[in-house]
PDB file of C-alpha atoms in Angstrom:
ATOM      1  CA  UNK A1119       0.051   0.036  -0.018  1.00 70.00           C
ATOM      2  CA  UNK A1120       1.908   3.170  -0.854  1.00 80.00           C
ATOM      3  CA  UNK A1121       1.995   6.233   1.754  1.00 86.00           C
ATOM      4  CA  UNK A1122      -0.330   8.893   0.926  1.00 91.00           C
ATOM      5  CA  UNK A1123       1.309  12.772  -0.727  1.00 95.00           C
ATOM      6  CA  UNK A1124       2.767  14.925   1.467  1.00 95.00           C
ATOM      7  CA  UNK A1125       0.921  17.817   2.686  1.00 98.00           C
ATOM      8  CA  UNK A1126       2.999  20.474   3.413  1.00 97.00           C
ATOM      9  CA  UNK A1127      -0.386  22.036   5.428  1.00 98.00           C
ATOM     10  CA  UNK A1128      -0.943  18.852   7.291  1.00 98.00           C
ATOM     11  CA  UNK A1129       1.864  17.236   7.209  1.00 97.00           C
ATOM     12  CA  UNK A1130       0.844  13.957   9.139  1.00 97.00           C
ATOM     13  CA  UNK A1131      -3.102  13.092   8.121  1.00 97.00           C
ATOM     14  CA  UNK A1132      -3.122   9.150   9.515  1.00 96.00           C
ATOM     15  CA  UNK A1133      -1.441  10.251  12.238  1.00 96.00           C
ATOM     16  CA  UNK A1134      -4.527  12.883  13.161  1.00 96.00           C
ATOM     17  CA  UNK A1135      -6.864  10.184  11.833  1.00 95.00           C
ATOM     18  CA  UNK A1136      -7.610  12.122   8.737  1.00 96.00           C
ATOM     19  CA  UNK A1137      -6.911  10.344   6.377  1.00 97.00           C
ATOM     20  CA  UNK A1138      -7.180   6.641   7.139  1.00 96.00           C
ATOM     21  CA  UNK A1139      -6.287   2.794   5.806  1.00 96.00           C
ATOM     22  CA  UNK A1140      -9.268   1.954   3.312  1.00 97.00           C
ATOM     23  CA  UNK A1141      -9.504  -0.513   1.241  1.00 96.00           C
ATOM     24  CA  UNK A1142     -12.848   1.674  -0.728  1.00 96.00           C
ATOM     25  CA  UNK A1143     -12.989   3.128  -4.019  1.00 97.00           C
ATOM     26  CA  UNK A1144     -12.468   6.548  -4.593  1.00 98.00           C
ATOM     27  CA  UNK A1145     -15.400   8.321  -5.779  1.00 97.00           C
ATOM     28  CA  UNK A1146     -12.844  11.096  -8.146  1.00 97.00           C
ATOM     29  CA  UNK A1147     -11.028   8.571  -9.687  1.00 97.00           C
ATOM     30  CA  UNK A1148     -12.773   5.274  -9.213  1.00 97.00           C
ATOM     31  CA  UNK A1149      -9.743   3.427  -7.594  1.00 97.00           C
ATOM     32  CA  UNK A1150      -9.011   1.808  -4.559  1.00 97.00           C
ATOM     33  CA  UNK A1151      -5.603   3.550  -3.360  1.00 96.00           C
ATOM     34  CA  UNK A1152      -5.416   1.891   0.305  1.00 96.00           C
ATOM     35  CA  UNK A1153      -6.409   5.234   2.206  1.00 97.00           C
ATOM     36  CA  UNK A1154      -9.732   7.551   1.976  1.00 98.00           C
ATOM     37  CA  UNK A1155      -9.591  10.718   3.938  1.00 98.00           C
ATOM     38  CA  UNK A1156     -12.963  11.042   6.366  1.00 95.00           C
ATOM     39  CA  UNK A1157     -12.448  14.732   7.415  1.00 94.00           C
ATOM     40  CA  UNK A1158     -15.167  17.353   6.400  1.00 94.00           C
ATOM     41  CA  UNK A1159     -15.577  17.542   2.804  1.00 95.00           C
ATOM     42  CA  UNK A1160     -17.886  21.285   1.518  1.00 94.00           C
ATOM     43  CA  UNK A1161     -19.257  19.972  -1.060  1.00 95.00           C
ATOM     44  CA  UNK A1162     -23.322  19.407  -2.877  1.00 94.00           C
ATOM     45  CA  UNK A1163     -22.393  15.429  -3.749  1.00 93.00           C
ATOM     46  CA  UNK A1164     -21.560  13.789  -0.262  1.00 93.00           C
ATOM     47  CA  UNK A1165     -18.515  12.825  -0.214  1.00 95.00           C
ATOM     48  CA  UNK A1166     -17.642  11.727   3.127  1.00 89.00           C
ATOM     49  CA  UNK A1167     -15.335   8.995   4.082  1.00 93.00           C
ATOM     50  CA  UNK A1168     -15.365   8.529  -0.401  1.00 96.00           C
ATOM     51  CA  UNK A1169     -12.579  10.460  -1.487  1.00 98.00           C
ATOM     52  CA  UNK A1170      -8.087   9.655  -1.876  1.00 98.00           C
ATOM     53  CA  UNK A1171      -5.250  12.171  -0.359  1.00 98.00           C
ATOM     54  CA  UNK A1172      -3.831  11.834  -4.201  1.00 98.00           C
ATOM     55  CA  UNK A1173      -7.366  13.104  -5.492  1.00 98.00           C
ATOM     56  CA  UNK A1174      -7.260  16.376  -2.617  1.00 98.00           C
ATOM     57  CA  UNK A1175      -3.421  16.679  -3.341  1.00 98.00           C
ATOM     58  CA  UNK A1176      -3.456  17.128  -6.905  1.00 98.00           C
ATOM     59  CA  UNK A1177      -6.115  19.186  -6.628  1.00 97.00           C
ATOM     60  CA  UNK A1178      -9.171  16.506  -8.367  1.00 98.00           C
ATOM     61  CA  UNK A1179     -11.686  16.536  -5.958  1.00 98.00           C
ATOM     62  CA  UNK A1180     -12.071  19.990  -6.134  1.00 97.00           C
ATOM     63  CA  UNK A1181     -12.066  20.588  -9.762  1.00 97.00           C
ATOM     64  CA  UNK A1182     -15.079  18.079  -9.734  1.00 97.00           C
ATOM     65  CA  UNK A1183     -16.988  17.924  -6.656  1.00 97.00           C
ATOM     66  CA  UNK A1184     -16.575  22.149  -6.106  1.00 97.00           C
ATOM     67  CA  UNK A1185     -14.956  20.688  -2.585  1.00 97.00           C
ATOM     68  CA  UNK A1186     -13.549  22.903  -0.218  1.00 95.00           C
ATOM     69  CA  UNK A1187     -11.801  21.178   3.375  1.00 95.00           C
ATOM     70  CA  UNK A1188     -11.763  24.057   5.761  1.00 91.00           C
ATOM     71  CA  UNK A1189     -15.411  26.160   6.605  1.00 82.00           C
ATOM     72  CA  UNK A1190     -13.102  29.075   5.639  1.00 70.00           C
ATOM     73  CA  UNK A1191     -12.508  30.476   8.636  1.00 74.00           C
ATOM     74  CA  UNK A1192      -8.437  31.738   9.205  1.00 76.00           C
ATOM     75  CA  UNK A1193      -6.983  32.900  12.267  1.00 76.00           C
ATOM     76  CA  UNK A1194      -3.903  34.969  11.765  1.00 79.00           C
ATOM     77  CA  UNK A1195      -2.095  37.312   8.881  1.00 76.00           C
ATOM     78  CA  UNK A1196      -3.911  37.776   5.483  1.00 80.00           C
ATOM     79  CA  UNK A1197      -1.836  35.511   2.708  1.00 87.00           C
ATOM     80  CA  UNK A1198      -2.574  35.967  -0.209  1.00 90.00           C
ATOM     81  CA  UNK A1199      -5.370  33.941  -2.073  1.00 89.00           C
ATOM     82  CA  UNK A1200      -2.866  30.967  -3.409  1.00 93.00           C
ATOM     83  CA  UNK A1201      -2.223  29.850  -0.021  1.00 94.00           C
ATOM     84  CA  UNK A1202      -5.494  30.105   0.963  1.00 92.00           C
ATOM     85  CA  UNK A1203      -7.193  28.713  -2.037  1.00 93.00           C
ATOM     86  CA  UNK A1204      -3.828  25.263  -1.437  1.00 96.00           C
ATOM     87  CA  UNK A1205      -5.050  24.643   2.661  1.00 96.00           C
ATOM     88  CA  UNK A1206      -8.759  24.809   1.360  1.00 95.00           C
ATOM     89  CA  UNK A1207      -9.118  23.193  -1.536  1.00 96.00           C
ATOM     90  CA  UNK A1208      -5.885  20.807  -1.789  1.00 97.00           C
ATOM     91  CA  UNK A1209      -5.285  19.849   2.268  1.00 98.00           C
ATOM     92  CA  UNK A1210      -7.064  17.730   4.411  1.00 98.00           C
ATOM     93  CA  UNK A1211      -8.758  19.010   6.606  1.00 96.00           C
ATOM     94  CA  UNK A1212      -9.694  18.318  10.329  1.00 95.00           C
ATOM     95  CA  UNK A1213     -12.957  17.475  12.331  1.00 91.00           C
ATOM     96  CA  UNK A1214     -13.568  19.499  15.776  1.00 89.00           C
ATOM     97  CA  UNK A1215     -16.861  19.955  18.092  1.00 89.00           C
ATOM     98  CA  UNK A1216     -17.218  23.759  15.996  1.00 90.00           C
ATOM     99  CA  UNK A1217     -16.264  24.800  12.635  1.00 87.00           C
ATOM    100  CA  UNK A1218     -12.273  24.109  12.265  1.00 89.00           C
ATOM    101  CA  UNK A1219     -10.293  27.257  11.407  1.00 90.00           C
ATOM    102  CA  UNK A1220      -7.005  27.072   9.767  1.00 94.00           C
ATOM    103  CA  UNK A1221      -3.474  29.543  11.671  1.00 95.00           C
ATOM    104  CA  UNK A1222      -1.688  31.430   9.252  1.00 94.00           C
ATOM    105  CA  UNK A1223       1.408  33.072  10.069  1.00 95.00           C
ATOM    106  CA  UNK A1224       4.872  34.638   8.719  1.00 95.00           C
ATOM    107  CA  UNK A1225       2.466  35.449   5.534  1.00 94.00           C
ATOM    108  CA  UNK A1226       1.922  31.425   5.235  1.00 96.00           C
ATOM    109  CA  UNK A1227      -1.013  28.660   7.096  1.00 96.00           C
ATOM    110  CA  UNK A1228       0.590  26.922   9.409  1.00 97.00           C
ATOM    111  CA  UNK A1229       1.144  22.930   9.586  1.00 98.00           C
ATOM    112  CA  UNK A1230      -1.693  21.016  11.476  1.00 98.00           C
ATOM    113  CA  UNK A1231       0.133  19.598  13.744  1.00 98.00           C
ATOM    114  CA  UNK A1232      -3.433  17.996  15.252  1.00 97.00           C
ATOM    115  CA  UNK A1233      -5.526  17.861  18.113  1.00 97.00           C
ATOM    116  CA  UNK A1234      -4.152  18.592  21.443  1.00 97.00           C
ATOM    117  CA  UNK A1235      -4.313  18.342  25.380  1.00 97.00           C
ATOM    118  CA  UNK A1236      -3.028  19.572  28.096  1.00 97.00           C
ATOM    119  CA  UNK A1237       0.149  17.059  28.288  1.00 97.00           C
ATOM    120  CA  UNK A1238       0.566  18.452  24.107  1.00 96.00           C
ATOM    121  CA  UNK A1239       0.864  21.504  25.197  1.00 98.00           C
ATOM    122  CA  UNK A1240       3.423  21.412  27.672  1.00 96.00           C
ATOM    123  CA  UNK A1241       5.810  21.490  25.960  1.00 95.00           C
ATOM    124  CA  UNK A1242       5.048  24.812  23.624  1.00 98.00           C
ATOM    125  CA  UNK A1243       4.487  27.915  25.648  1.00 97.00           C
ATOM    126  CA  UNK A1244       3.782  29.831  22.362  1.00 98.00           C
ATOM    127  CA  UNK A1245       0.458  27.973  22.091  1.00 98.00           C
ATOM    128  CA  UNK A1246      -0.314  28.298  25.837  1.00 97.00           C
ATOM    129  CA  UNK A1247      -0.046  31.994  25.292  1.00 97.00           C
ATOM    130  CA  UNK A1248      -1.889  31.788  22.222  1.00 97.00           C
ATOM    131  CA  UNK A1249      -4.804  29.868  24.066  1.00 97.00           C
ATOM    132  CA  UNK A1250      -4.275  32.336  27.248  1.00 96.00           C
ATOM    133  CA  UNK A1251      -4.929  35.113  24.640  1.00 95.00           C
ATOM    134  CA  UNK A1252      -8.565  33.364  23.311  1.00 94.00           C
ATOM    135  CA  UNK A1253      -9.632  32.558  26.935  1.00 95.00           C
ATOM    136  CA  UNK A1254      -8.746  36.283  27.877  1.00 93.00           C
ATOM    137  CA  UNK A1255     -11.626  37.382  25.386  1.00 94.00           C
ATOM    138  CA  UNK A1256     -13.924  35.153  27.181  1.00 94.00           C
ATOM    139  CA  UNK A1257     -13.810  37.422  30.984  1.00 94.00           C
ATOM    140  CA  UNK A1258     -12.847  34.995  33.003  1.00 95.00           C
ATOM    141  CA  UNK A1259     -10.597  34.848  35.746  1.00 94.00           C
ATOM    142  CA  UNK A1260      -7.045  34.303  35.516  1.00 93.00           C
ATOM    143  CA  UNK A1261      -7.563  30.936  38.505  1.00 95.00           C
ATOM    144  CA  UNK A1262     -10.480  30.305  36.027  1.00 96.00           C
ATOM    145  CA  UNK A1263      -8.672  30.273  32.884  1.00 95.00           C
ATOM    146  CA  UNK A1264      -5.241  27.966  33.867  1.00 96.00           C
ATOM    147  CA  UNK A1265      -8.543  25.264  35.033  1.00 97.00           C
ATOM    148  CA  UNK A1266      -9.562  25.686  31.527  1.00 97.00           C
ATOM    149  CA  UNK A1267      -6.131  24.649  30.677  1.00 97.00           C
ATOM    150  CA  UNK A1268      -5.527  21.811  32.448  1.00 96.00           C
ATOM    151  CA  UNK A1269      -8.596  20.246  30.645  1.00 97.00           C
ATOM    152  CA  UNK A1270      -7.555  20.343  28.227  1.00 97.00           C
ATOM    153  CA  UNK A1271      -7.537  16.937  26.446  1.00 96.00           C
ATOM    154  CA  UNK A1272      -7.221  15.529  22.657  1.00 95.00           C
ATOM    155  CA  UNK A1273      -9.374  13.151  22.740  1.00 92.00           C
ATOM    156  CA  UNK A1274     -12.371  14.110  24.940  1.00 90.00           C
ATOM    157  CA  UNK A1275     -13.869  17.708  25.333  1.00 92.00           C
ATOM    158  CA  UNK A1276     -12.443  21.076  25.298  1.00 96.00           C
ATOM    159  CA  UNK A1277      -9.332  19.775  23.508  1.00 96.00           C
ATOM    160  CA  UNK A1278      -6.790  22.014  21.147  1.00 97.00           C
ATOM    161  CA  UNK A1279      -6.008  22.141  17.885  1.00 97.00           C
ATOM    162  CA  UNK A1280      -1.997  22.427  17.679  1.00 98.00           C
ATOM    163  CA  UNK A1281      -0.483  24.144  14.497  1.00 98.00           C
ATOM    164  CA  UNK A1282       2.807  25.731  14.111  1.00 98.00           C
ATOM    165  CA  UNK A1283       4.675  28.250  11.775  1.00 98.00           C
ATOM    166  CA  UNK A1284       5.988  26.188   8.848  1.00 97.00           C
ATOM    167  CA  UNK A1285       9.181  29.610   8.778  1.00 97.00           C
ATOM    168  CA  UNK A1286       9.529  30.785  12.228  1.00 98.00           C
ATOM    169  CA  UNK A1287       8.414  27.415  14.429  1.00 98.00           C
ATOM    170  CA  UNK A1288       6.134  29.119  16.449  1.00 98.00           C
ATOM    171  CA  UNK A1289       4.007  27.101  17.650  1.00 98.00           C
ATOM    172  CA  UNK A1290      -0.405  27.872  17.811  1.00 98.00           C
ATOM    173  CA  UNK A1291      -3.485  26.687  18.790  1.00 97.00           C
ATOM    174  CA  UNK A1292      -7.396  27.070  19.609  1.00 96.00           C
ATOM    175  CA  UNK A1293      -9.461  25.986  21.524  1.00 95.00           C
ATOM    176  CA  UNK A1294     -12.778  23.599  20.907  1.00 92.00           C
ATOM    177  CA  UNK A1295     -15.325  22.933  22.701  1.00 89.00           C
ATOM    178  CA  UNK A1296     -18.886  21.827  21.554  1.00 84.00           C
TER     179      UNK A1296
END
């Protein structure tokens, strides 16, 4: 079984669960390539779990079905339209409790590293600071915010989604709850 294509903005979609091993046939290319994408697909056709990562990478799914893989919400800097389109139409998305959002930093999209809890975030004080800034807008006292950060769980609720800038290597995160 061949390895899925490389996605600069989602470097390990198998580890994040966005791409899974499957004997299923891709609705775009008609081939069974050993993996299918199981993340969100925004298209008129019901494509959930029915397209392969190769057809995402080459733009086939986006072109054939006018499909998008993000909800279109960006966090951070403005980026060239071509960068946004590469994330939105040629990069596997990810599922969250709410509509997923994508970070942009240093004039480019950041790489999605996956869901994260307090343990995964412990080594990334830069991501924790981004989360503290986000939580600060909620009007919570510091002790409640810190308790919330300690409660983050990569497979539960609440969770965080961790990104890394491809240029300066800064880690970024936002929290996600049902």
